[in-house]
PDB file of C-alpha atoms in Angstrom:
ATOM      1  CA  MET A   1      19.729  54.991 -39.126  1.00 64.00           C
ATOM      2  CA  SER A   2      21.779  56.635 -36.377  1.00 90.00           C
ATOM      3  CA  ILE A   3      19.317  59.527 -36.082  1.00 94.00           C
ATOM      4  CA  ALA A   4      16.380  57.108 -35.854  1.00 95.00           C
ATOM      5  CA  ALA A   5      18.188  55.034 -33.220  1.00 96.00           C
ATOM      6  CA  THR A   6      19.046  58.079 -31.112  1.00 96.00           C
ATOM      7  CA  THR A   7      15.505  59.421 -31.442  1.00 97.00           C
ATOM      8  CA  VAL A   8      14.012  56.143 -30.242  1.00 97.00           C
ATOM      9  CA  VAL A   9      16.498  55.956 -27.354  1.00 98.00           C
ATOM     10  CA  LEU A  10      15.569  59.488 -26.274  1.00 98.00           C
ATOM     11  CA  LEU A  11      11.835  58.734 -26.575  1.00 98.00           C
ATOM     12  CA  ILE A  12      12.275  55.696 -24.345  1.00 98.00           C
ATOM     13  CA  ALA A  13      14.216  57.869 -21.896  1.00 98.00           C
ATOM     14  CA  ALA A  14      11.356  60.393 -21.913  1.00 98.00           C
ATOM     15  CA  LEU A  15       8.876  57.591 -21.231  1.00 97.00           C
ATOM     16  CA  HIS A  16      10.898  56.561 -18.192  1.00 97.00           C
ATOM     17  CA  VAL A  17      11.069  60.141 -16.934  1.00 98.00           C
ATOM     18  CA  TYR A  18       7.266  60.236 -17.232  1.00 97.00           C
ATOM     19  CA  ILE A  19       7.006  56.962 -15.296  1.00 96.00           C
ATOM     20  CA  LEU A  20       9.374  58.417 -12.675  1.00 97.00           C
ATOM     21  CA  VAL A  21       7.067  61.415 -12.239  1.00 97.00           C
ATOM     22  CA  LEU A  22       3.984  59.190 -11.988  1.00 96.00           C
ATOM     23  CA  GLU A  23       5.558  56.862  -9.447  1.00 96.00           C
ATOM     24  CA  MET A  24       7.512  59.352  -7.341  1.00 97.00           C
ATOM     25  CA  PHE A  25       5.258  62.406  -7.298  1.00 97.00           C
ATOM     26  CA  LEU A  26       1.788  61.572  -8.617  1.00 97.00           C
ATOM     27  CA  TRP A  27       1.336  58.028  -7.299  1.00 97.00           C
ATOM     28  CA  ALA A  28      -1.748  58.765  -5.191  1.00 96.00           C
ATOM     29  CA  GLY A  29      -3.332  61.029  -7.803  1.00 96.00           C
ATOM     30  CA  PRO A  30      -5.960  60.079 -10.361  1.00 95.00           C
ATOM     31  CA  ARG A  31      -3.605  59.994 -13.373  1.00 95.00           C
ATOM     32  CA  ALA A  32      -1.181  57.496 -11.817  1.00 95.00           C
ATOM     33  CA  ARG A  33      -4.004  55.431 -10.324  1.00 96.00           C
ATOM     34  CA  ALA A  34      -5.628  55.198 -13.749  1.00 94.00           C
ATOM     35  CA  ALA A  35      -2.336  54.364 -15.465  1.00 91.00           C
ATOM     36  CA  PHE A  36      -1.485  51.615 -12.997  1.00 91.00           C
ATOM     37  CA  GLY A  37      -5.017  50.471 -12.160  1.00 91.00           C
ATOM     38  CA  THR A  38      -4.764  51.080  -8.426  1.00 94.00           C
ATOM     39  CA  THR A  39      -7.193  52.270  -5.785  1.00 95.00           C
ATOM     40  CA  ALA A  40      -6.667  55.280  -3.556  1.00 95.00           C
ATOM     41  CA  GLU A  41      -6.157  52.968  -0.582  1.00 96.00           C
ATOM     42  CA  PHE A  42      -3.557  50.864  -2.371  1.00 97.00           C
ATOM     43  CA  ALA A  43      -1.759  53.985  -3.615  1.00 96.00           C
ATOM     44  CA  ALA A  44      -1.601  55.428  -0.107  1.00 95.00           C
ATOM     45  CA  ALA A  45      -0.268  52.170   1.313  1.00 96.00           C
ATOM     46  CA  THR A  46       2.399  51.725  -1.367  1.00 97.00           C
ATOM     47  CA  LYS A  47       3.557  55.309  -1.882  1.00 96.00           C
ATOM     48  CA  ALA A  48       7.102  54.694  -0.598  1.00 96.00           C
ATOM     49  CA  LEU A  49       7.482  51.538  -2.691  1.00 95.00           C
ATOM     50  CA  ALA A  50       6.290  53.345  -5.802  1.00 96.00           C
ATOM     51  CA  ALA A  51       8.723  56.204  -5.199  1.00 97.00           C
ATOM     52  CA  ASN A  52      11.568  53.703  -4.977  1.00 96.00           C
ATOM     53  CA  GLN A  53      10.433  52.104  -8.225  1.00 94.00           C
ATOM     54  CA  GLY A  54      10.193  55.532  -9.830  1.00 96.00           C
ATOM     55  CA  LEU A  55      13.780  56.243  -8.859  1.00 97.00           C
ATOM     56  CA  TYR A  56      14.896  53.144 -10.754  1.00 96.00           C
ATOM     57  CA  ASN A  57      13.024  54.368 -13.817  1.00 97.00           C
ATOM     58  CA  GLY A  58      14.939  57.619 -13.474  1.00 97.00           C
ATOM     59  CA  PHE A  59      18.213  55.711 -13.502  1.00 97.00           C
ATOM     60  CA  LEU A  60      17.155  53.953 -16.701  1.00 98.00           C
ATOM     61  CA  ALA A  61      16.299  57.308 -18.279  1.00 98.00           C
ATOM     62  CA  ALA A  62      19.613  58.826 -17.192  1.00 98.00           C
ATOM     63  CA  GLY A  63      21.541  55.905 -18.648  1.00 98.00           C
ATOM     64  CA  LEU A  64      19.700  56.151 -21.951  1.00 98.00           C
ATOM     65  CA  VAL A  65      20.365  59.891 -22.197  1.00 98.00           C
ATOM     66  CA  TRP A  66      24.009  59.279 -21.316  1.00 98.00           C
ATOM     67  CA  GLY A  67      24.202  56.706 -24.110  1.00 97.00           C
ATOM     68  CA  ALA A  68      22.581  59.104 -26.560  1.00 97.00           C
ATOM     69  CA  VAL A  69      25.053  61.919 -25.898  1.00 96.00           C
ATOM     70  CA  ALA A  70      28.282  60.052 -25.087  1.00 97.00           C
ATOM     71  CA  SER A  71      30.917  59.565 -27.738  1.00 95.00           C
ATOM     72  CA  GLU A  72      31.743  56.124 -29.093  1.00 92.00           C
ATOM     73  CA  PRO A  73      32.348  53.453 -27.956  1.00 95.00           C
ATOM     74  CA  VAL A  74      30.860  54.414 -24.580  1.00 97.00           C
ATOM     75  CA  GLY A  75      27.641  55.781 -26.118  1.00 97.00           C
ATOM     76  CA  PHE A  76      26.977  52.562 -27.990  1.00 97.00           C
ATOM     77  CA  GLN A  77      27.772  50.423 -24.958  1.00 97.00           C
ATOM     78  CA  ALA A  78      25.555  52.493 -22.653  1.00 98.00           C
ATOM     79  CA  LYS A  79      22.647  52.428 -25.103  1.00 98.00           C
ATOM     80  CA  VAL A  80      22.868  48.666 -25.486  1.00 98.00           C
ATOM     81  CA  PHE A  81      23.198  48.068 -21.739  1.00 98.00           C
ATOM     82  CA  PHE A  82      20.320  50.323 -20.716  1.00 98.00           C
ATOM     83  CA  LEU A  83      18.015  49.180 -23.519  1.00 98.00           C
ATOM     84  CA  VAL A  84      18.588  45.577 -22.432  1.00 98.00           C
ATOM     85  CA  CYS A  85      17.844  46.636 -18.834  1.00 98.00           C
ATOM     86  CA  VAL A  86      14.585  48.263 -19.958  1.00 98.00           C
ATOM     87  CA  ALA A  87      13.614  45.185 -21.992  1.00 98.00           C
ATOM     88  CA  VAL A  88      14.326  42.812 -19.103  1.00 97.00           C
ATOM     89  CA  ALA A  89      12.491  45.017 -16.598  1.00 95.00           C
ATOM     90  CA  GLY A  90       9.535  45.187 -18.965  1.00 95.00           C
ATOM     91  CA  ALA A  91       9.490  41.425 -19.471  1.00 97.00           C
ATOM     92  CA  TYR A  92       9.589  40.866 -15.724  1.00 96.00           C
ATOM     93  CA  GLY A  93       6.853  43.441 -15.187  1.00 93.00           C
ATOM     94  CA  ALA A  94       4.714  41.842 -17.883  1.00 94.00           C
ATOM     95  CA  ALA A  95       5.118  38.435 -16.240  1.00 96.00           C
ATOM     96  CA  THR A  96       4.406  39.647 -12.714  1.00 93.00           C
ATOM     97  CA  ALA A  97       2.307  42.818 -12.869  1.00 88.00           C
ATOM     98  CA  GLY A  98       0.497  43.105 -16.200  1.00 88.00           C
ATOM     99  CA  ARG A  99       0.854  42.142 -19.828  1.00 92.00           C
ATOM    100  CA  LYS A 100       0.455  45.762 -20.963  1.00 92.00           C
ATOM    101  CA  ILE A 101       4.000  46.465 -19.734  1.00 93.00           C
ATOM    102  CA  LEU A 102       5.348  44.196 -22.460  1.00 94.00           C
ATOM    103  CA  PHE A 103       4.008  46.550 -25.127  1.00 96.00           C
ATOM    104  CA  VAL A 104       4.750  49.803 -23.302  1.00 94.00           C
ATOM    105  CA  GLN A 105       8.282  48.975 -22.202  1.00 95.00           C
ATOM    106  CA  THR A 106       9.775  45.808 -23.709  1.00 97.00           C
ATOM    107  CA  VAL A 107       8.729  46.173 -27.342  1.00 97.00           C
ATOM    108  CA  PRO A 108       9.995  49.782 -27.672  1.00 97.00           C
ATOM    109  CA  ALA A 109      13.269  48.793 -25.985  1.00 98.00           C
ATOM    110  CA  LEU A 110      13.769  45.910 -28.401  1.00 98.00           C
ATOM    111  CA  ILE A 111      13.002  48.171 -31.365  1.00 97.00           C
ATOM    112  CA  GLY A 112      15.500  50.697 -30.012  1.00 98.00           C
ATOM    113  CA  LEU A 113      18.071  47.967 -29.487  1.00 98.00           C
ATOM    114  CA  ALA A 114      17.625  46.726 -33.054  1.00 97.00           C
ATOM    115  CA  LEU A 115      18.057  50.275 -34.400  1.00 97.00           C
ATOM    116  CA  VAL A 116      21.138  50.909 -32.242  1.00 98.00           C
ATOM    117  CA  LEU A 117      22.746  47.646 -33.355  1.00 97.00           C
ATOM    118  CA  ALA A 118      21.848  48.243 -37.016  1.00 96.00           C
ATOM    119  CA  SER A 119      23.294  51.751 -36.925  1.00 95.00           C
ATOM    120  CA  HIS A 120      26.511  50.503 -35.345  1.00 91.00           C
ATOM    121  CA  TYR A 121      27.267  47.566 -37.643  1.00 85.00           C
TER     122      TYR A 121
END
């Protein structure tokens, strides 16, 4: 179970690195505009905001990687904390920006959290 939990945590971290890249570096490009459903005009006007949001996704990814590689009890605590942060951010995003975020961000985080807790207890 521990290997599955760590794998899921690292996959979620990779997802957030990908989101960081989309938001910080590719925001005005066609891939990010398609992923987030924005127009070229909107992307140009919100580029700085998106970069800031991307930075936060990078912090989530860094925390998840830290949790995956840190020894216990810090690794467990970091994984739980950052998975809860991802789940809450996803729930907020689903409520305010688009329901798709619930399935892309919150559901994987809750699955990861369940695996981390199951592997710990």
